[in-house]
């Protein structure tokens, strides 16, 4: 590339171009550096504040991680004290103990969905398949 005084750059024809075709193409490329513009910051949205209420700024505290030493705890067995009943008990008939039945897992029954009437909400029905998260992911890849 040969920078010229007028700010244009003249490119030379590449070697693999046949003769008679692309001559020296003229392509605009500034040789002088352009000043970068400062981006304008958006004005802050003013929220209405209730008078007399000052907004407290929350300070974020950095948590220091402390290494915990594990102590083995000895479990103390508590002795249950038996209370003596003072009221006279009525004699109960002894119940026969039932044998525990094994729990049978119920076979899952399919819930039948009601047939929707066609006229019910035609407006809300969407054309085509609804695109879920999977579709959005695919769209980004393309």
mmCIF file of C-alpha atoms in Angstrom:
data_model
loop_
_atom_site.group_PDB
_atom_site.id
_atom_site.type_symbol
_atom_site.label_atom_id
_atom_site.label_comp_id
_atom_site.label_asym_id
_atom_site.label_seq_id
_atom_site.Cartn_x
_atom_site.Cartn_y
_atom_site.Cartn_z
ATOM 1 C CA UNK A 1 0.000 0.000 0.000
ATOM 2 C CA UNK A 2 1.282 3.411 -0.915
ATOM 3 C CA UNK A 3 -0.150 6.249 1.132
ATOM 4 C CA UNK A 4 -0.603 9.398 -0.888
ATOM 5 C CA UNK A 5 -0.699 13.021 0.187
ATOM 6 C CA UNK A 6 -4.399 13.342 -0.579
ATOM 7 C CA UNK A 7 -5.365 10.651 1.907
ATOM 8 C CA UNK A 8 -6.086 8.024 -0.732
ATOM 9 C CA UNK A 9 -4.281 4.751 -0.819
ATOM 10 C CA UNK A 10 -3.485 3.133 -4.114
ATOM 11 C CA UNK A 11 -3.387 -0.638 -4.055
ATOM 12 C CA UNK A 12 -1.313 -2.525 -6.525
ATOM 13 C CA UNK A 13 -2.910 -5.239 -8.645
ATOM 14 C CA UNK A 14 -2.295 -8.664 -7.199
ATOM 15 C CA UNK A 15 -0.021 -11.064 -9.104
ATOM 16 C CA UNK A 16 -2.694 -13.676 -9.811
ATOM 17 C CA UNK A 17 -4.895 -11.231 -11.717
ATOM 18 C CA UNK A 18 -4.718 -11.709 -15.470
ATOM 19 C CA UNK A 19 -3.421 -8.871 -17.507
ATOM 20 C CA UNK A 20 -5.906 -6.442 -18.802
ATOM 21 C CA UNK A 21 -8.274 -7.039 -15.901
ATOM 22 C CA UNK A 22 -8.107 -5.374 -12.517
ATOM 23 C CA UNK A 23 -5.767 -2.436 -12.714
ATOM 24 C CA UNK A 24 -4.670 -0.572 -9.630
ATOM 25 C CA UNK A 25 -7.877 -0.366 -7.685
ATOM 26 C CA UNK A 26 -8.428 2.829 -5.801
ATOM 27 C CA UNK A 27 -9.709 2.194 -2.358
ATOM 28 C CA UNK A 28 -10.427 4.799 0.252
ATOM 29 C CA UNK A 29 -8.356 4.374 3.328
ATOM 30 C CA UNK A 30 -7.530 7.298 5.528
ATOM 31 C CA UNK A 31 -3.883 7.605 6.348
ATOM 32 C CA UNK A 32 -4.568 10.143 9.084
ATOM 33 C CA UNK A 33 -5.804 8.841 12.396
ATOM 34 C CA UNK A 34 -9.343 9.863 13.209
ATOM 35 C CA UNK A 35 -10.155 11.254 16.624
ATOM 36 C CA UNK A 36 -12.278 8.914 18.653
ATOM 37 C CA UNK A 37 -15.538 10.379 19.820
ATOM 38 C CA UNK A 38 -16.487 10.183 23.433
ATOM 39 C CA UNK A 39 -19.608 8.180 24.005
ATOM 40 C CA UNK A 40 -22.413 10.136 25.531
ATOM 41 C CA UNK A 41 -23.618 8.701 28.745
ATOM 42 C CA UNK A 42 -27.318 8.299 29.138
ATOM 43 C CA UNK A 43 -28.830 10.566 31.757
ATOM 44 C CA UNK A 44 -29.811 8.718 34.893
ATOM 45 C CA UNK A 45 -33.464 7.971 35.248
ATOM 46 C CA UNK A 46 -34.767 9.947 38.154
ATOM 47 C CA UNK A 47 -36.930 7.921 40.449
ATOM 48 C CA UNK A 48 -39.507 9.691 42.501
ATOM 49 C CA UNK A 49 -38.599 9.615 46.124
ATOM 50 C CA UNK A 50 -40.860 9.901 49.074
ATOM 51 C CA UNK A 51 -39.925 13.036 50.947
ATOM 52 C CA UNK A 52 -38.171 12.488 54.207
ATOM 53 C CA UNK A 53 -36.960 9.051 53.212
ATOM 54 C CA UNK A 54 -33.254 8.817 52.693
ATOM 55 C CA UNK A 55 -31.977 5.981 50.624
ATOM 56 C CA UNK A 56 -29.544 3.847 52.500
ATOM 57 C CA UNK A 57 -26.627 2.650 50.504
ATOM 58 C CA UNK A 58 -25.839 -0.921 51.216
ATOM 59 C CA UNK A 59 -22.203 -1.609 51.772
ATOM 60 C CA UNK A 60 -21.078 -4.943 50.538
ATOM 61 C CA UNK A 61 -19.048 -6.744 53.098
ATOM 62 C CA UNK A 62 -16.379 -9.055 51.898
ATOM 63 C CA UNK A 63 -16.677 -12.347 53.616
ATOM 64 C CA UNK A 64 -13.520 -13.925 54.795
ATOM 65 C CA UNK A 65 -13.582 -17.652 54.655
ATOM 66 C CA UNK A 66 -12.566 -19.218 57.882
ATOM 67 C CA UNK A 67 -11.335 -22.728 58.020
ATOM 68 C CA UNK A 68 -13.424 -24.673 60.421
ATOM 69 C CA UNK A 69 -11.877 -27.259 62.614
ATOM 70 C CA UNK A 70 -14.088 -30.229 63.027
ATOM 71 C CA UNK A 71 -14.606 -31.320 66.555
ATOM 72 C CA UNK A 72 -15.896 -34.715 67.337
ATOM 73 C CA UNK A 73 -18.909 -34.517 69.535
ATOM 74 C CA UNK A 74 -19.648 -37.137 72.084
ATOM 75 C CA UNK A 75 -23.278 -38.018 72.195
ATOM 76 C CA UNK A 76 -24.727 -38.118 75.633
ATOM 77 C CA UNK A 77 -27.510 -40.527 76.209
ATOM 78 C CA UNK A 78 -30.423 -38.968 77.945
ATOM 79 C CA UNK A 79 -32.240 -41.038 80.451
ATOM 80 C CA UNK A 80 -35.946 -40.773 80.262
ATOM 81 C CA UNK A 81 -37.672 -40.455 83.537
ATOM 82 C CA UNK A 82 -40.837 -42.369 83.868
ATOM 83 C CA UNK A 83 -43.680 -40.443 85.308
ATOM 84 C CA UNK A 84 -45.954 -42.254 87.631
ATOM 85 C CA UNK A 85 -49.565 -41.843 86.750
ATOM 86 C CA UNK A 86 -51.773 -41.015 89.598
ATOM 87 C CA UNK A 87 -55.091 -41.426 87.794
ATOM 88 C CA UNK A 88 -56.578 -44.859 87.614
ATOM 89 C CA UNK A 89 -56.334 -46.401 84.204
ATOM 90 C CA UNK A 90 -59.291 -48.086 82.636
ATOM 91 C CA UNK A 91 -58.497 -51.511 81.452
ATOM 92 C CA UNK A 92 -58.189 -51.640 77.696
ATOM 93 C CA UNK A 93 -58.718 -54.669 75.565
ATOM 94 C CA UNK A 94 -55.529 -55.712 73.935
ATOM 95 C CA UNK A 95 -55.534 -55.158 70.210
ATOM 96 C CA UNK A 96 -54.224 -57.819 67.908
ATOM 97 C CA UNK A 97 -51.233 -56.663 65.986
ATOM 98 C CA UNK A 98 -51.821 -56.389 62.284
ATOM 99 C CA UNK A 99 -49.261 -57.824 59.927
ATOM 100 C CA UNK A 100 -47.640 -55.157 57.811
ATOM 101 C CA UNK A 101 -48.460 -55.445 54.167
ATOM 102 C CA UNK A 102 -45.788 -54.723 51.619
ATOM 103 C CA UNK A 103 -46.486 -51.541 49.719
ATOM 104 C CA UNK A 104 -47.397 -52.132 46.139
ATOM 105 C CA UNK A 105 -46.407 -49.420 43.717
ATOM 106 C CA UNK A 106 -49.416 -48.256 41.850
ATOM 107 C CA UNK A 107 -49.306 -48.411 38.096
ATOM 108 C CA UNK A 108 -49.321 -44.917 36.719
ATOM 109 C CA UNK A 109 -52.555 -44.102 34.996
ATOM 110 C CA UNK A 110 -52.494 -41.647 32.145
ATOM 111 C CA UNK A 111 -54.594 -38.615 32.716
ATOM 112 C CA UNK A 112 -56.945 -38.004 29.867
ATOM 113 C CA UNK A 113 -56.988 -34.441 28.747
ATOM 114 C CA UNK A 114 -60.309 -33.010 27.819
ATOM 115 C CA UNK A 115 -60.935 -32.276 24.188
ATOM 116 C CA UNK A 116 -60.970 -28.540 23.794
ATOM 117 C CA UNK A 117 -63.781 -26.989 21.855
ATOM 118 C CA UNK A 118 -62.525 -25.305 18.719
ATOM 119 C CA UNK A 119 -64.454 -22.112 19.157
ATOM 120 C CA UNK A 120 -63.167 -21.448 22.627
ATOM 121 C CA UNK A 121 -60.097 -19.300 22.076
ATOM 122 C CA UNK A 122 -59.144 -19.053 18.468
ATOM 123 C CA UNK A 123 -57.485 -15.680 18.810
ATOM 124 C CA UNK A 124 -54.878 -16.768 21.283
ATOM 125 C CA UNK A 125 -53.684 -19.689 19.205
ATOM 126 C CA UNK A 126 -50.278 -19.160 17.691
ATOM 127 C CA UNK A 127 -49.221 -20.056 14.202
ATOM 128 C CA UNK A 128 -46.382 -22.505 13.994
ATOM 129 C CA UNK A 129 -44.485 -24.143 16.784
ATOM 130 C CA UNK A 130 -43.580 -22.102 19.768
ATOM 131 C CA UNK A 131 -39.903 -21.575 19.885
ATOM 132 C CA UNK A 132 -38.438 -22.597 23.157
ATOM 133 C CA UNK A 133 -34.978 -22.187 24.544
ATOM 134 C CA UNK A 134 -33.599 -24.898 22.287
ATOM 135 C CA UNK A 135 -34.605 -22.981 19.172
ATOM 136 C CA UNK A 136 -33.080 -19.761 20.388
ATOM 137 C CA UNK A 137 -29.842 -21.573 20.963
ATOM 138 C CA UNK A 138 -29.916 -22.891 17.431
ATOM 139 C CA UNK A 139 -30.654 -19.494 15.983
ATOM 140 C CA UNK A 140 -27.592 -18.067 17.644
ATOM 141 C CA UNK A 141 -25.375 -20.705 16.095
ATOM 142 C CA UNK A 142 -26.366 -19.928 12.532
#
